[in-house]
Amino acid sequence: MKKLFKKYRELIIYVIVGGLTTVVNYIIHFGLRALNVNYYIALTAAWFGAVLFAYVANRIFVFESKNPKIFKELIAFVSSRLATLLLDMGTMFLLSSVLQINYN
């Protein structure tokens, strides 16, 4: 078991961090929605929180980055995920506003 973990450590930790990132996203998103925050604002805030969490967790635990240019690395990380925010917002608009599907 130990040998398998060593072999697939990065992948295992990456999957765990991805799952925790999803949890962070949901907590922020549904917490804000419980406070009656507009769903686009809640979606955007949750995205930012999840991406920031993912950056820190991936930097420390998955890739063990020692790059001293943290800000440059963070900008590249966030930029590479901007498409997911646009996809989220587009999907929410289509399903909730156009097709009138219950948001929750």
PDB file of C-alpha atoms in Angstrom:
ATOM      1  CA  MET A   1       0.000   0.000   0.000  1.00  0.00           C
ATOM      2  CA  LYS A   2       2.816   2.372   0.911  1.00  0.00           C
ATOM      3  CA  LYS A   3       4.555   1.641  -2.386  1.00  0.00           C
ATOM      4  CA  LEU A   4       1.379   2.423  -4.351  1.00  0.00           C
ATOM      5  CA  PHE A   5       0.889   5.665  -2.467  1.00  0.00           C
ATOM      6  CA  LYS A   6       4.443   6.757  -3.217  1.00  0.00           C
ATOM      7  CA  LYS A   7       3.976   5.903  -6.887  1.00  0.00           C
ATOM      8  CA  TYR A   8       0.645   7.751  -7.244  1.00  0.00           C
ATOM      9  CA  ARG A   9       1.084  10.329  -4.475  1.00  0.00           C
ATOM     10  CA  GLU A  10       0.686  13.402  -6.691  1.00  0.00           C
ATOM     11  CA  LEU A  11      -2.445  12.032  -8.378  1.00  0.00           C
ATOM     12  CA  ILE A  12      -4.033  10.955  -5.072  1.00  0.00           C
ATOM     13  CA  ILE A  13      -3.361  14.310  -3.407  1.00  0.00           C
ATOM     14  CA  TYR A  14      -4.558  16.146  -6.540  1.00  0.00           C
ATOM     15  CA  VAL A  15      -7.894  14.286  -6.429  1.00  0.00           C
ATOM     16  CA  ILE A  16      -8.278  14.996  -2.697  1.00  0.00           C
ATOM     17  CA  VAL A  17      -7.512  18.697  -3.204  1.00  0.00           C
ATOM     18  CA  GLY A  18      -9.993  18.784  -6.092  1.00  0.00           C
ATOM     19  CA  GLY A  19     -12.691  17.306  -3.877  1.00  0.00           C
ATOM     20  CA  LEU A  20     -11.940  19.775  -1.093  1.00  0.00           C
ATOM     21  CA  THR A  21     -12.000  22.616  -3.626  1.00  0.00           C
ATOM     22  CA  THR A  22     -15.518  21.553  -4.602  1.00  0.00           C
ATOM     23  CA  VAL A  23     -16.533  21.551  -0.926  1.00  0.00           C
ATOM     24  CA  VAL A  24     -15.097  25.065  -0.466  1.00  0.00           C
ATOM     25  CA  ASN A  25     -17.007  26.230  -3.546  1.00  0.00           C
ATOM     26  CA  TYR A  26     -20.304  24.782  -2.296  1.00  0.00           C
ATOM     27  CA  ILE A  27     -19.905  26.166   1.233  1.00  0.00           C
ATOM     28  CA  ILE A  28     -19.246  29.691  -0.011  1.00  0.00           C
ATOM     29  CA  HIS A  29     -21.889  29.535  -2.721  1.00  0.00           C
ATOM     30  CA  PHE A  30     -24.746  28.101  -0.690  1.00  0.00           C
ATOM     31  CA  GLY A  31     -23.750  30.104   2.382  1.00  0.00           C
ATOM     32  CA  LEU A  32     -24.113  33.303   0.395  1.00  0.00           C
ATOM     33  CA  ARG A  33     -27.346  32.102  -1.195  1.00  0.00           C
ATOM     34  CA  ALA A  34     -28.715  31.399   2.300  1.00  0.00           C
ATOM     35  CA  LEU A  35     -28.066  35.093   2.977  1.00  0.00           C
ATOM     36  CA  ASN A  36     -30.097  35.935  -0.161  1.00  0.00           C
ATOM     37  CA  VAL A  37     -27.061  37.115  -2.130  1.00  0.00           C
ATOM     38  CA  ASN A  38     -27.715  37.281  -5.879  1.00  0.00           C
ATOM     39  CA  TYR A  39     -26.719  33.983  -7.470  1.00  0.00           C
ATOM     40  CA  TYR A  40     -24.264  35.557  -9.913  1.00  0.00           C
ATOM     41  CA  ILE A  41     -22.465  37.259  -7.039  1.00  0.00           C
ATOM     42  CA  ALA A  42     -22.542  34.054  -4.977  1.00  0.00           C
ATOM     43  CA  LEU A  43     -21.256  32.074  -7.957  1.00  0.00           C
ATOM     44  CA  THR A  44     -18.413  34.516  -8.571  1.00  0.00           C
ATOM     45  CA  ALA A  45     -17.413  34.739  -4.898  1.00  0.00           C
ATOM     46  CA  ALA A  46     -17.476  30.943  -4.586  1.00  0.00           C
ATOM     47  CA  TRP A  47     -15.361  30.622  -7.724  1.00  0.00           C
ATOM     48  CA  PHE A  48     -12.752  33.065  -6.390  1.00  0.00           C
ATOM     49  CA  GLY A  49     -12.663  31.341  -3.001  1.00  0.00           C
ATOM     50  CA  ALA A  50     -12.359  27.887  -4.540  1.00  0.00           C
ATOM     51  CA  VAL A  51      -9.660  28.936  -7.005  1.00  0.00           C
ATOM     52  CA  LEU A  52      -7.653  30.622  -4.258  1.00  0.00           C
ATOM     53  CA  PHE A  53      -7.991  27.513  -2.063  1.00  0.00           C
ATOM     54  CA  ALA A  54      -7.016  25.281  -5.002  1.00  0.00           C
ATOM     55  CA  TYR A  55      -3.959  27.401  -5.764  1.00  0.00           C
ATOM     56  CA  VAL A  56      -2.658  27.316  -2.200  1.00  0.00           C
ATOM     57  CA  ALA A  57      -3.422  23.619  -1.660  1.00  0.00           C
ATOM     58  CA  ASN A  58      -1.960  22.559  -5.013  1.00  0.00           C
ATOM     59  CA  ARG A  59       1.134  24.707  -4.508  1.00  0.00           C
ATOM     60  CA  ILE A  60       1.806  23.281  -1.052  1.00  0.00           C
ATOM     61  CA  PHE A  61       0.554  19.698  -1.130  1.00  0.00           C
ATOM     62  CA  VAL A  62       0.375  18.526  -4.734  1.00  0.00           C
ATOM     63  CA  PHE A  63       3.218  20.152  -6.625  1.00  0.00           C
ATOM     64  CA  GLU A  64       5.288  21.301  -3.639  1.00  0.00           C
ATOM     65  CA  SER A  65       6.221  24.427  -5.591  1.00  0.00           C
ATOM     66  CA  LYS A  66       9.257  26.363  -4.462  1.00  0.00           C
ATOM     67  CA  ASN A  67       8.815  29.062  -7.098  1.00  0.00           C
ATOM     68  CA  PRO A  68       9.591  32.409  -5.408  1.00  0.00           C
ATOM     69  CA  LYS A  69       7.428  34.282  -7.938  1.00  0.00           C
ATOM     70  CA  ILE A  70       4.182  33.487  -6.119  1.00  0.00           C
ATOM     71  CA  PHE A  71       2.171  36.399  -7.549  1.00  0.00           C
ATOM     72  CA  LYS A  72       3.120  35.549 -11.136  1.00  0.00           C
ATOM     73  CA  GLU A  73       2.299  31.880 -10.493  1.00  0.00           C
ATOM     74  CA  LEU A  74      -1.054  32.837  -8.912  1.00  0.00           C
ATOM     75  CA  ILE A  75      -1.992  35.059 -11.874  1.00  0.00           C
ATOM     76  CA  ALA A  76      -1.213  32.230 -14.306  1.00  0.00           C
ATOM     77  CA  PHE A  77      -3.243  29.787 -12.185  1.00  0.00           C
ATOM     78  CA  VAL A  78      -6.271  32.084 -11.947  1.00  0.00           C
ATOM     79  CA  SER A  79      -6.070  33.030 -15.631  1.00  0.00           C
ATOM     80  CA  SER A  80      -6.078  29.402 -16.678  1.00  0.00           C
ATOM     81  CA  ARG A  81      -9.349  28.910 -14.777  1.00  0.00           C
ATOM     82  CA  LEU A  82     -11.260  31.958 -15.989  1.00  0.00           C
ATOM     83  CA  ALA A  83     -13.024  29.855 -18.624  1.00  0.00           C
ATOM     84  CA  THR A  84     -14.623  27.792 -15.838  1.00  0.00           C
ATOM     85  CA  LEU A  85     -16.139  30.938 -14.315  1.00  0.00           C
ATOM     86  CA  LEU A  86     -17.565  31.976 -17.674  1.00  0.00           C
ATOM     87  CA  LEU A  87     -18.896  28.458 -18.239  1.00  0.00           C
ATOM     88  CA  ASP A  88     -20.514  28.455 -14.782  1.00  0.00           C
ATOM     89  CA  MET A  89     -22.156  31.813 -15.368  1.00  0.00           C
ATOM     90  CA  GLY A  90     -23.341  30.885 -18.847  1.00  0.00           C
ATOM     91  CA  THR A  91     -24.785  27.609 -17.634  1.00  0.00           C
ATOM     92  CA  MET A  92     -26.569  29.314 -14.721  1.00  0.00           C
ATOM     93  CA  PHE A  93     -28.011  31.946 -17.048  1.00  0.00           C
ATOM     94  CA  LEU A  94     -29.221  29.342 -19.534  1.00  0.00           C
ATOM     95  CA  LEU A  95     -30.738  26.995 -16.975  1.00  0.00           C
ATOM     96  CA  SER A  96     -32.138  29.519 -14.493  1.00  0.00           C
ATOM     97  CA  SER A  97     -33.052  32.544 -16.581  1.00  0.00           C
ATOM     98  CA  VAL A  98     -33.783  31.153 -20.027  1.00  0.00           C
ATOM     99  CA  LEU A  99     -35.155  27.683 -19.262  1.00  0.00           C
ATOM    100  CA  GLN A 100     -36.625  28.735 -15.885  1.00  0.00           C
ATOM    101  CA  ILE A 101     -35.240  25.668 -14.088  1.00  0.00           C
ATOM    102  CA  ASN A 102     -35.249  26.027 -10.303  1.00  0.00           C
ATOM    103  CA  TYR A 103     -31.856  27.387  -9.295  1.00  0.00           C
ATOM    104  CA  ASN A 104     -31.477  25.038  -6.337  1.00  0.00           C
TER     105      ASN A 104
END
